Structure formats: structure tokens, C-alpha cells
Short mmCIF file of N, CA and C in Angstrom, two decimals:
data_model
loop_
_atom_site.label_atom_id
_atom_site.label_comp_id
_atom_site.label_asym_id
_atom_site.label_seq_id
_atom_site.Cartn_x
_atom_site.Cartn_y
_atom_site.Cartn_z
N UNK A 1 -78.23 42.52 -24.27
CA UNK A 1 -77.49 41.58 -23.46
C UNK A 1 -77.43 40.14 -23.50
N UNK A 2 -76.40 39.74 -23.11
CA UNK A 2 -75.93 38.07 -22.92
C UNK A 2 -76.69 37.76 -21.88
N UNK A 3 -76.60 36.40 -21.76
CA UNK A 3 -76.84 35.92 -20.52
C UNK A 3 -75.29 35.18 -20.36
N UNK A 4 -74.86 35.49 -18.99
CA UNK A 4 -73.61 34.90 -18.40
C UNK A 4 -73.73 33.36 -18.44
N UNK A 5 -72.66 32.67 -18.74
CA UNK A 5 -72.37 31.21 -19.10
C UNK A 5 -72.59 30.81 -17.53
N UNK A 6 -73.18 29.66 -17.39
CA UNK A 6 -73.58 28.86 -16.52
C UNK A 6 -72.39 29.27 -15.15
N UNK A 7 -71.02 28.85 -15.98
CA UNK A 7 -69.69 28.84 -15.03
C UNK A 7 -69.04 30.21 -14.21
N UNK A 8 -69.91 31.08 -14.81
CA UNK A 8 -69.58 32.34 -14.60
C UNK A 8 -70.80 33.11 -13.57
N UNK A 9 -71.82 32.76 -13.09
CA UNK A 9 -72.77 33.15 -12.56
C UNK A 9 -72.28 32.80 -11.28
N UNK A 10 -72.60 34.25 -10.19
CA UNK A 10 -72.08 34.06 -9.05
C UNK A 10 -73.52 34.42 -8.28
N UNK A 11 -73.41 33.71 -6.61
CA UNK A 11 -74.40 34.10 -5.47
C UNK A 11 -75.28 35.23 -5.79
N UNK A 12 -76.28 35.31 -5.82
CA UNK A 12 -76.98 36.88 -5.87
C UNK A 12 -77.84 36.99 -7.81
N UNK A 13 -76.96 36.51 -8.60
CA UNK A 13 -77.09 36.37 -9.79
C UNK A 13 -78.40 35.70 -10.26
N UNK A 14 -79.45 36.41 -10.84
CA UNK A 14 -80.68 36.26 -11.53
C UNK A 14 -80.44 35.28 -12.71
N UNK A 15 -81.58 34.60 -12.53
CA UNK A 15 -81.62 33.87 -14.07
C UNK A 15 -82.68 34.79 -15.20
N UNK A 16 -82.54 34.62 -15.87
CA UNK A 16 -83.57 34.97 -17.03
C UNK A 16 -85.34 34.48 -16.73
N UNK A 17 -85.93 35.43 -16.37
CA UNK A 17 -87.37 35.40 -16.15
C UNK A 17 -88.15 34.70 -16.73
N UNK A 18 -88.95 34.18 -16.68
CA UNK A 18 -90.26 33.41 -17.64
C UNK A 18 -91.86 34.30 -17.08
N UNK A 19 -92.07 35.05 -18.46
CA UNK A 19 -93.25 35.64 -18.13
C UNK A 19 -94.33 34.88 -19.00
N UNK A 20 -95.19 34.37 -18.43
CA UNK A 20 -96.42 33.44 -18.86
C UNK A 20 -97.69 34.36 -19.39
N UNK A 21 -98.53 34.50 -20.27
CA UNK A 21 -99.76 34.81 -20.22
C UNK A 21 -100.75 34.54 -19.03
N UNK A 22 -102.18 35.51 -19.15
CA UNK A 22 -102.59 35.15 -18.08
C UNK A 22 -103.22 33.56 -18.20
N UNK A 23 -103.79 33.01 -17.21
CA UNK A 23 -104.16 31.87 -17.04
C UNK A 23 -105.95 32.16 -16.73
N UNK A 24 -106.40 31.19 -18.90
CA UNK A 24 -107.07 31.16 -19.42
C UNK A 24 -108.00 30.43 -19.02
N UNK A 25 -108.91 29.93 -19.33
CA UNK A 25 -110.07 28.66 -19.27
C UNK A 25 -109.81 27.93 -20.18
N UNK A 26 -109.15 28.46 -21.10
CA UNK A 26 -108.76 27.45 -22.39
C UNK A 26 -107.62 26.90 -21.92
N UNK A 27 -106.45 27.94 -21.24
CA UNK A 27 -105.37 27.03 -20.98
C UNK A 27 -105.83 25.73 -19.72
N UNK A 28 -106.23 25.86 -18.77
CA UNK A 28 -106.98 24.95 -17.56
C UNK A 28 -107.32 23.71 -18.69
N UNK A 29 -108.50 24.10 -19.91
CA UNK A 29 -108.84 22.83 -20.36
C UNK A 29 -107.83 21.99 -21.17
N UNK A 30 -107.08 22.91 -21.64
CA UNK A 30 -105.64 22.47 -22.64
C UNK A 30 -104.92 21.46 -21.30
N UNK A 31 -104.36 22.20 -20.17
CA UNK A 31 -103.39 21.24 -19.41
C UNK A 31 -104.27 20.01 -19.22
N UNK A 32 -105.41 20.40 -18.79
CA UNK A 32 -106.37 18.95 -18.06
C UNK A 32 -106.10 17.92 -19.11
N UNK A 33 -106.37 17.87 -20.38
CA UNK A 33 -106.02 17.02 -21.38
C UNK A 33 -104.79 16.51 -21.33
N UNK A 34 -103.67 17.65 -21.67
CA UNK A 34 -102.58 17.17 -21.33
C UNK A 34 -102.17 16.21 -19.97
N UNK A 35 -102.37 16.35 -19.06
CA UNK A 35 -101.97 15.97 -17.68
C UNK A 35 -102.72 15.19 -17.85
N UNK A 36 -104.03 14.51 -17.56
CA UNK A 36 -105.03 13.84 -17.60
C UNK A 36 -105.62 13.65 -16.61
N UNK A 37 -105.33 15.46 -15.75
CA UNK A 37 -105.74 16.01 -14.33
C UNK A 37 -107.52 16.64 -14.95
N UNK A 38 -108.34 16.09 -14.81
CA UNK A 38 -109.66 16.70 -15.35
C UNK A 38 -110.70 16.82 -13.97
N UNK A 39 -109.88 17.17 -13.03
CA UNK A 39 -110.42 17.39 -11.76
C UNK A 39 -111.57 18.78 -12.05
N UNK A 40 -112.92 18.63 -11.43
CA UNK A 40 -113.89 19.73 -12.00
C UNK A 40 -113.63 20.66 -11.47
N UNK A 41 -112.69 21.25 -10.20
CA UNK A 41 -112.32 22.15 -9.49
C UNK A 41 -111.24 23.51 -10.43
N UNK A 42 -110.86 22.33 -11.42
CA UNK A 42 -110.21 23.39 -12.22
C UNK A 42 -110.67 23.51 -13.82
N UNK A 43 -112.15 23.05 -14.12
CA UNK A 43 -112.24 23.50 -15.43
C UNK A 43 -114.31 23.67 -15.51
N UNK A 44 -114.43 23.55 -14.31
CA UNK A 44 -116.17 23.34 -13.91
C UNK A 44 -116.46 24.27 -12.94
N UNK A 45 -116.89 25.66 -13.50
CA UNK A 45 -117.15 26.73 -12.85
C UNK A 45 -118.34 26.49 -12.01
N UNK A 46 -119.53 25.50 -12.16
CA UNK A 46 -120.42 25.26 -10.91
C UNK A 46 -119.88 24.44 -10.59
N UNK A 47 -119.10 23.44 -10.38
CA UNK A 47 -118.71 22.64 -9.60
C UNK A 47 -117.92 23.16 -8.65
N UNK A 48 -117.08 24.49 -8.87
CA UNK A 48 -116.13 25.35 -7.90
C UNK A 48 -117.12 26.02 -7.06
N UNK A 49 -118.15 26.82 -7.78
CA UNK A 49 -119.20 27.54 -7.02
C UNK A 49 -119.95 26.63 -6.07
N UNK A 50 -120.68 25.42 -6.26
CA UNK A 50 -121.09 24.42 -5.31
C UNK A 50 -120.05 24.38 -4.22
N UNK A 51 -118.65 24.36 -4.64
CA UNK A 51 -117.51 23.84 -3.56
C UNK A 51 -117.68 24.99 -3.03
N UNK A 52 -118.06 26.14 -3.08
CA UNK A 52 -117.94 27.45 -2.07
C UNK A 52 -116.49 28.40 -2.89
N UNK A 53 -116.55 28.38 -4.03
CA UNK A 53 -115.37 29.04 -4.74
C UNK A 53 -116.04 30.11 -5.80
N UNK A 54 -115.48 31.52 -5.78
CA UNK A 54 -116.01 32.08 -6.77
C UNK A 54 -115.81 31.30 -8.10
N UNK A 55 -114.62 30.91 -8.36
CA UNK A 55 -114.12 30.23 -9.78
C UNK A 55 -113.45 29.44 -9.69
N UNK A 56 -112.69 28.41 -11.17
CA UNK A 56 -111.93 27.98 -10.95
C UNK A 56 -110.99 28.15 -10.67
N UNK A 57 -109.90 27.35 -10.29
CA UNK A 57 -108.37 27.86 -10.22
C UNK A 57 -107.44 26.41 -11.01
N UNK A 58 -106.35 27.16 -11.21
CA UNK A 58 -105.09 26.03 -12.32
C UNK A 58 -104.95 25.31 -10.93
N UNK A 59 -104.37 24.22 -12.05
CA UNK A 59 -103.69 23.09 -11.17
C UNK A 59 -102.66 23.49 -10.62
N UNK A 60 -102.44 22.67 -9.31
CA UNK A 60 -101.00 23.61 -9.06
C UNK A 60 -99.51 22.99 -9.84
N UNK A 61 -100.22 21.91 -10.79
CA UNK A 61 -99.21 21.26 -11.12
C UNK A 61 -98.55 22.07 -12.81
N UNK A 62 -99.48 22.63 -13.00
CA UNK A 62 -99.37 23.65 -14.00
C UNK A 62 -98.50 24.65 -13.71
N UNK A 63 -98.27 25.54 -12.34
CA UNK A 63 -97.15 26.14 -12.22
C UNK A 63 -96.05 25.38 -11.78
N UNK A 64 -95.84 24.22 -11.11
CA UNK A 64 -94.83 23.96 -11.06
C UNK A 64 -94.07 23.38 -12.45
N UNK A 65 -94.95 23.13 -14.06
CA UNK A 65 -94.38 22.99 -15.06
C UNK A 65 -93.62 24.47 -15.37
N UNK A 66 -94.73 25.14 -15.21
CA UNK A 66 -93.65 26.54 -15.81
C UNK A 66 -92.29 26.56 -14.79
N UNK A 67 -92.46 26.63 -13.62
CA UNK A 67 -91.14 26.28 -12.72
C UNK A 67 -90.08 26.13 -13.76
N UNK A 68 -90.67 24.48 -13.76
CA UNK A 68 -89.59 23.71 -14.78
C UNK A 68 -88.88 24.22 -15.70
N UNK A 69 -89.74 24.87 -16.78
CA UNK A 69 -89.85 25.55 -17.99
C UNK A 69 -88.68 26.46 -17.58
N UNK A 70 -88.71 27.37 -16.52
CA UNK A 70 -88.14 28.41 -16.07
C UNK A 70 -86.36 28.05 -15.96
N UNK A 71 -86.50 26.94 -15.32
CA UNK A 71 -85.00 26.14 -15.22
C UNK A 71 -84.56 25.64 -16.39
N UNK A 72 -85.47 24.92 -17.49
CA UNK A 72 -84.85 23.98 -18.36
C UNK A 72 -84.64 25.14 -19.52
N UNK A 73 -85.39 26.14 -19.37
CA UNK A 73 -84.93 27.25 -20.77
C UNK A 73 -83.88 27.98 -20.34
N UNK A 74 -83.46 27.89 -19.13
CA UNK A 74 -82.09 28.74 -18.87
C UNK A 74 -80.70 27.99 -19.12
N UNK A 75 -81.09 26.74 -18.11
CA UNK A 75 -79.89 25.55 -18.14
C UNK A 75 -79.93 24.93 -18.85
N UNK A 76 -80.94 23.96 -19.63
CA UNK A 76 -81.09 22.98 -20.33
C UNK A 76 -81.67 21.94 -19.20
N UNK A 77 -82.13 21.03 -20.25
CA UNK A 77 -82.93 19.76 -19.34
C UNK A 77 -81.30 18.91 -19.02
N UNK A 78 -80.49 18.71 -19.66
CA UNK A 78 -79.63 17.92 -19.58
C UNK A 78 -78.60 18.54 -18.17
N UNK A 79 -78.74 19.55 -18.31
CA UNK A 79 -77.98 19.85 -16.71
C UNK A 79 -78.56 19.88 -15.20
N UNK A 80 -80.13 19.73 -15.58
CA UNK A 80 -80.87 19.62 -14.44
C UNK A 80 -80.48 18.66 -13.43
N UNK A 81 -80.26 18.75 -12.42
CA UNK A 81 -80.00 17.17 -11.07
C UNK A 81 -80.99 17.71 -10.26
N UNK A 82 -81.87 18.47 -10.10
CA UNK A 82 -82.77 18.58 -8.82
C UNK A 82 -83.89 20.03 -9.02
N UNK A 83 -85.33 19.56 -8.82
CA UNK A 83 -85.93 20.10 -8.78
C UNK A 83 -86.85 19.91 -7.77
N UNK A 84 -86.91 20.93 -6.88
CA UNK A 84 -88.03 20.96 -5.58
C UNK A 84 -88.70 22.18 -5.56
N UNK A 85 -90.15 21.39 -5.36
CA UNK A 85 -90.70 23.05 -5.28
C UNK A 85 -92.11 22.78 -4.34
N UNK A 86 -92.69 23.67 -3.84
CA UNK A 86 -93.83 23.38 -2.54
C UNK A 86 -94.87 24.62 -2.72
N UNK A 87 -96.18 24.30 -2.51
CA UNK A 87 -97.03 25.18 -3.34
C UNK A 87 -97.65 26.37 -2.06
N UNK A 88 -97.55 27.52 -2.34
CA UNK A 88 -97.37 28.44 -1.22
C UNK A 88 -99.03 29.22 -1.60
N UNK A 89 -99.64 28.82 -2.73
CA UNK A 89 -100.71 30.12 -3.12
C UNK A 89 -101.63 29.03 -3.92
N UNK A 90 -102.59 29.72 -4.22
CA UNK A 90 -103.43 29.10 -4.85
C UNK A 90 -103.37 30.11 -6.29
N UNK A 91 -103.02 29.48 -7.62
CA UNK A 91 -103.12 30.55 -8.95
C UNK A 91 -104.52 30.45 -9.32
N UNK A 92 -105.46 32.11 -9.44
CA UNK A 92 -106.47 31.86 -9.81
C UNK A 92 -106.58 32.00 -11.52
N UNK A 93 -107.84 31.76 -12.09
CA UNK A 93 -107.89 31.80 -13.29
C UNK A 93 -107.77 33.32 -13.54
N UNK A 94 -107.09 33.89 -14.73
CA UNK A 94 -106.55 35.77 -15.12
C UNK A 94 -105.37 35.66 -14.16
N UNK A 95 -104.71 35.10 -13.52
CA UNK A 95 -103.48 35.48 -12.86
C UNK A 95 -102.60 35.11 -13.72
N UNK A 96 -101.51 36.30 -13.72
CA UNK A 96 -100.79 36.27 -14.80
C UNK A 96 -99.24 35.76 -14.40
N UNK A 97 -98.87 34.21 -14.33
CA UNK A 97 -97.38 34.09 -13.74
C UNK A 97 -95.88 34.85 -14.31
N UNK A 98 -95.20 34.87 -13.21
CA UNK A 98 -93.87 34.93 -13.50
C UNK A 98 -93.20 34.32 -13.03
N UNK A 99 -92.25 34.03 -13.57
CA UNK A 99 -91.11 32.74 -12.57
C UNK A 99 -89.63 33.63 -12.97
N UNK A 100 -89.14 33.29 -11.63
CA UNK A 100 -88.33 34.04 -11.50
C UNK A 100 -86.99 33.41 -10.69
N UNK A 101 -85.66 33.15 -11.04
CA UNK A 101 -84.34 32.57 -10.30
C UNK A 101 -83.42 33.58 -9.54
N UNK A 102 -82.86 32.83 -8.41
CA UNK A 102 -81.49 33.62 -8.14
C UNK A 102 -80.63 32.53 -7.89
N UNK A 103 -79.83 32.61 -7.96
CA UNK A 103 -78.12 31.57 -7.42
C UNK A 103 -78.17 31.85 -6.05
N UNK A 104 -78.16 31.05 -5.60
CA UNK A 104 -77.67 30.74 -3.97
C UNK A 104 -76.67 30.59 -3.10
N UNK A 105 -76.08 29.08 -4.46
CA UNK A 105 -75.09 28.59 -3.52
C UNK A 105 -74.28 28.26 -5.25
N UNK A 106 -72.88 28.51 -4.92
CA UNK A 106 -72.16 27.49 -5.66
C UNK A 106 -71.22 26.35 -5.51
N UNK A 107 -71.24 24.98 -5.69
CA UNK A 107 -70.60 23.83 -5.01
C UNK A 107 -70.41 23.16 -6.05
N UNK A 108 -69.62 22.13 -5.50
CA UNK A 108 -69.04 20.52 -6.16
C UNK A 108 -70.01 19.47 -6.02
N UNK A 109 -70.33 18.58 -6.27
CA UNK A 109 -70.61 17.16 -6.12
C UNK A 109 -69.86 16.57 -7.17
N UNK A 110 -69.11 15.36 -6.48
CA UNK A 110 -68.55 14.67 -7.22
C UNK A 110 -67.86 15.18 -8.22
N UNK A 111 -67.12 16.13 -7.57
CA UNK A 111 -66.29 17.10 -9.16
C UNK A 111 -67.05 17.33 -10.31
N UNK A 112 -68.33 17.62 -10.05
CA UNK A 112 -68.97 18.64 -10.82
C UNK A 112 -69.82 19.83 -10.45
N UNK A 113 -69.03 20.53 -10.86
CA UNK A 113 -69.63 22.32 -10.47
C UNK A 113 -70.93 22.74 -10.70
N UNK A 114 -71.73 22.96 -9.48
CA UNK A 114 -73.30 22.95 -9.20
C UNK A 114 -73.19 24.24 -9.02
N UNK A 115 -74.69 24.87 -9.51
CA UNK A 115 -75.44 25.80 -8.83
C UNK A 115 -76.69 25.52 -8.21
N UNK A 116 -76.91 25.84 -6.91
CA UNK A 116 -78.16 26.10 -6.37
C UNK A 116 -78.97 27.27 -6.69
N UNK A 117 -80.29 27.01 -7.21
CA UNK A 117 -80.73 28.22 -7.24
C UNK A 117 -82.20 27.99 -6.69
N UNK A 118 -82.78 29.42 -6.43
CA UNK A 118 -84.12 29.53 -5.48
C UNK A 118 -84.87 29.87 -6.71
N UNK A 119 -86.25 29.61 -6.51
CA UNK A 119 -86.70 29.61 -7.82
C UNK A 119 -88.57 29.82 -7.19
N UNK A 120 -89.36 30.70 -7.62
CA UNK A 120 -90.44 31.07 -7.57
C UNK A 120 -91.65 31.38 -8.71
N UNK A 121 -92.49 31.51 -8.57
CA UNK A 121 -93.79 31.45 -9.60
C UNK A 121 -94.57 32.29 -8.76
N UNK A 122 -94.66 33.94 -9.14
CA UNK A 122 -95.48 34.42 -8.54
C UNK A 122 -96.80 35.39 -9.72
N UNK A 123 -97.93 35.79 -9.24
CA UNK A 123 -98.84 36.30 -9.95
C UNK A 123 -98.47 38.09 -10.11
N UNK A 124 -99.46 38.56 -10.93
CA UNK A 124 -99.31 40.09 -11.37
C UNK A 124 -98.53 40.81 -9.93
N UNK A 125 -99.98 40.40 -8.76
CA UNK A 125 -99.32 41.39 -7.68
C UNK A 125 -98.31 40.71 -7.09
N UNK A 126 -97.84 39.90 -7.47
CA UNK A 126 -96.17 39.62 -6.83
C UNK A 126 -96.67 38.72 -5.69
N UNK A 127 -97.75 37.86 -5.88
CA UNK A 127 -98.01 36.67 -4.61
C UNK A 127 -97.73 35.61 -5.12
N UNK A 128 -96.50 35.28 -4.25
CA UNK A 128 -96.04 34.00 -4.48
C UNK A 128 -97.10 32.85 -4.13
N UNK A 129 -96.65 31.97 -5.63
CA UNK A 129 -97.51 30.54 -5.49
C UNK A 129 -96.90 29.38 -5.43
N UNK A 130 -95.30 29.44 -6.00
CA UNK A 130 -94.86 28.38 -6.05
C UNK A 130 -93.21 28.96 -5.54
N UNK A 131 -92.97 27.83 -4.15
CA UNK A 131 -91.28 28.47 -3.81
C UNK A 131 -90.28 27.03 -4.48
N UNK A 132 -89.53 27.29 -4.49
CA UNK A 132 -88.42 26.01 -4.60
C UNK A 132 -87.19 26.24 -5.24
N UNK A 133 -86.36 25.26 -5.39
CA UNK A 133 -84.89 25.00 -5.23
C UNK A 133 -84.65 24.37 -6.54
N UNK A 134 -83.79 24.59 -7.63
CA UNK A 134 -83.53 23.80 -8.44
C UNK A 134 -81.80 23.69 -8.23
N UNK A 135 -81.29 22.51 -8.96
CA UNK A 135 -79.45 22.33 -8.57
C UNK A 135 -79.37 21.97 -10.19
N UNK A 136 -78.50 22.72 -10.64
CA UNK A 136 -78.29 22.65 -12.28
C UNK A 136 -76.36 22.14 -11.91
N UNK A 137 -76.01 21.64 -13.15
CA UNK A 137 -74.55 21.27 -13.49
C UNK A 137 -73.97 22.69 -14.01
N UNK A 138 -73.24 23.37 -13.27
CA UNK A 138 -72.83 24.42 -14.24
C UNK A 138 -71.32 24.29 -15.09
N UNK A 139 -71.72 23.82 -16.06
CA UNK A 139 -70.72 23.43 -16.96
C UNK A 139 -70.63 24.22 -17.91
#
């Protein structure tokens, strides 16, 4: 099955989903190193437990990055015009993220055809952790 060209997508059409592997402690350590965010709440279980939590949890920006990857894998980085996300839940260690998107509007801006896409990242139970919107050039 081929994915329709961006210029052919209509309101209600879905974009290809991005299924990620389960969040592991290794994922969190690698992300901490890559991002420079070494907040111990994300990588030190003793610190998390002292804070009253059962375990560490993923960096919010890791899930936001997954949403960005969803959009750029599909449309290409050069077509991305805007990406806005908000955090709606905590991604726990061992959660399995699934990022999805759906076209909500076709419009033009300064003569450029664009798509507005509702995006989200949810865990294996369907609990939404990130909600957002992307705008991409539909060339």
C-alpha cells in the first residue's frame, strides 16, 4: 500500500503511524546524554522513590521528539511549518509509545497549500501523553 501524496490528502485522512519500542531505562539514559537533561527523576530510581514515585519516568521532550519524528518521517523536515505540542500525561518506563496523526484542515498561506494535522502520542493502553498540531506544506 502506498501513502497518498500530501497534495492529495483530505480532511479526516490519517498519516502513517509511528510505533516505538517500549521505553527502557537505557532509552532514558541515552536521551539524557543526548539532550543534556540529566534530571535524576528520569534516570535515578532511588531519587524517584524519595520523591514519592514508584519509578522513574520519561522526559516529556522525548515524547515530543517522537511526535516530531512522526511528522518529519511522513512529510519531510523541509515541509514542516509549525509544530505545537502540550503534555497531557506522564510516559512511564516500560510504556510503548504510538504516535498518530489525522488531517484536520486544508488551507493556503501566502499561496502555499498547507495541511493542519492533529498529532498525538499515546501508550499501549491508549492513554494520551502528548497532544498537538502540525502544519506542513502540502506540495
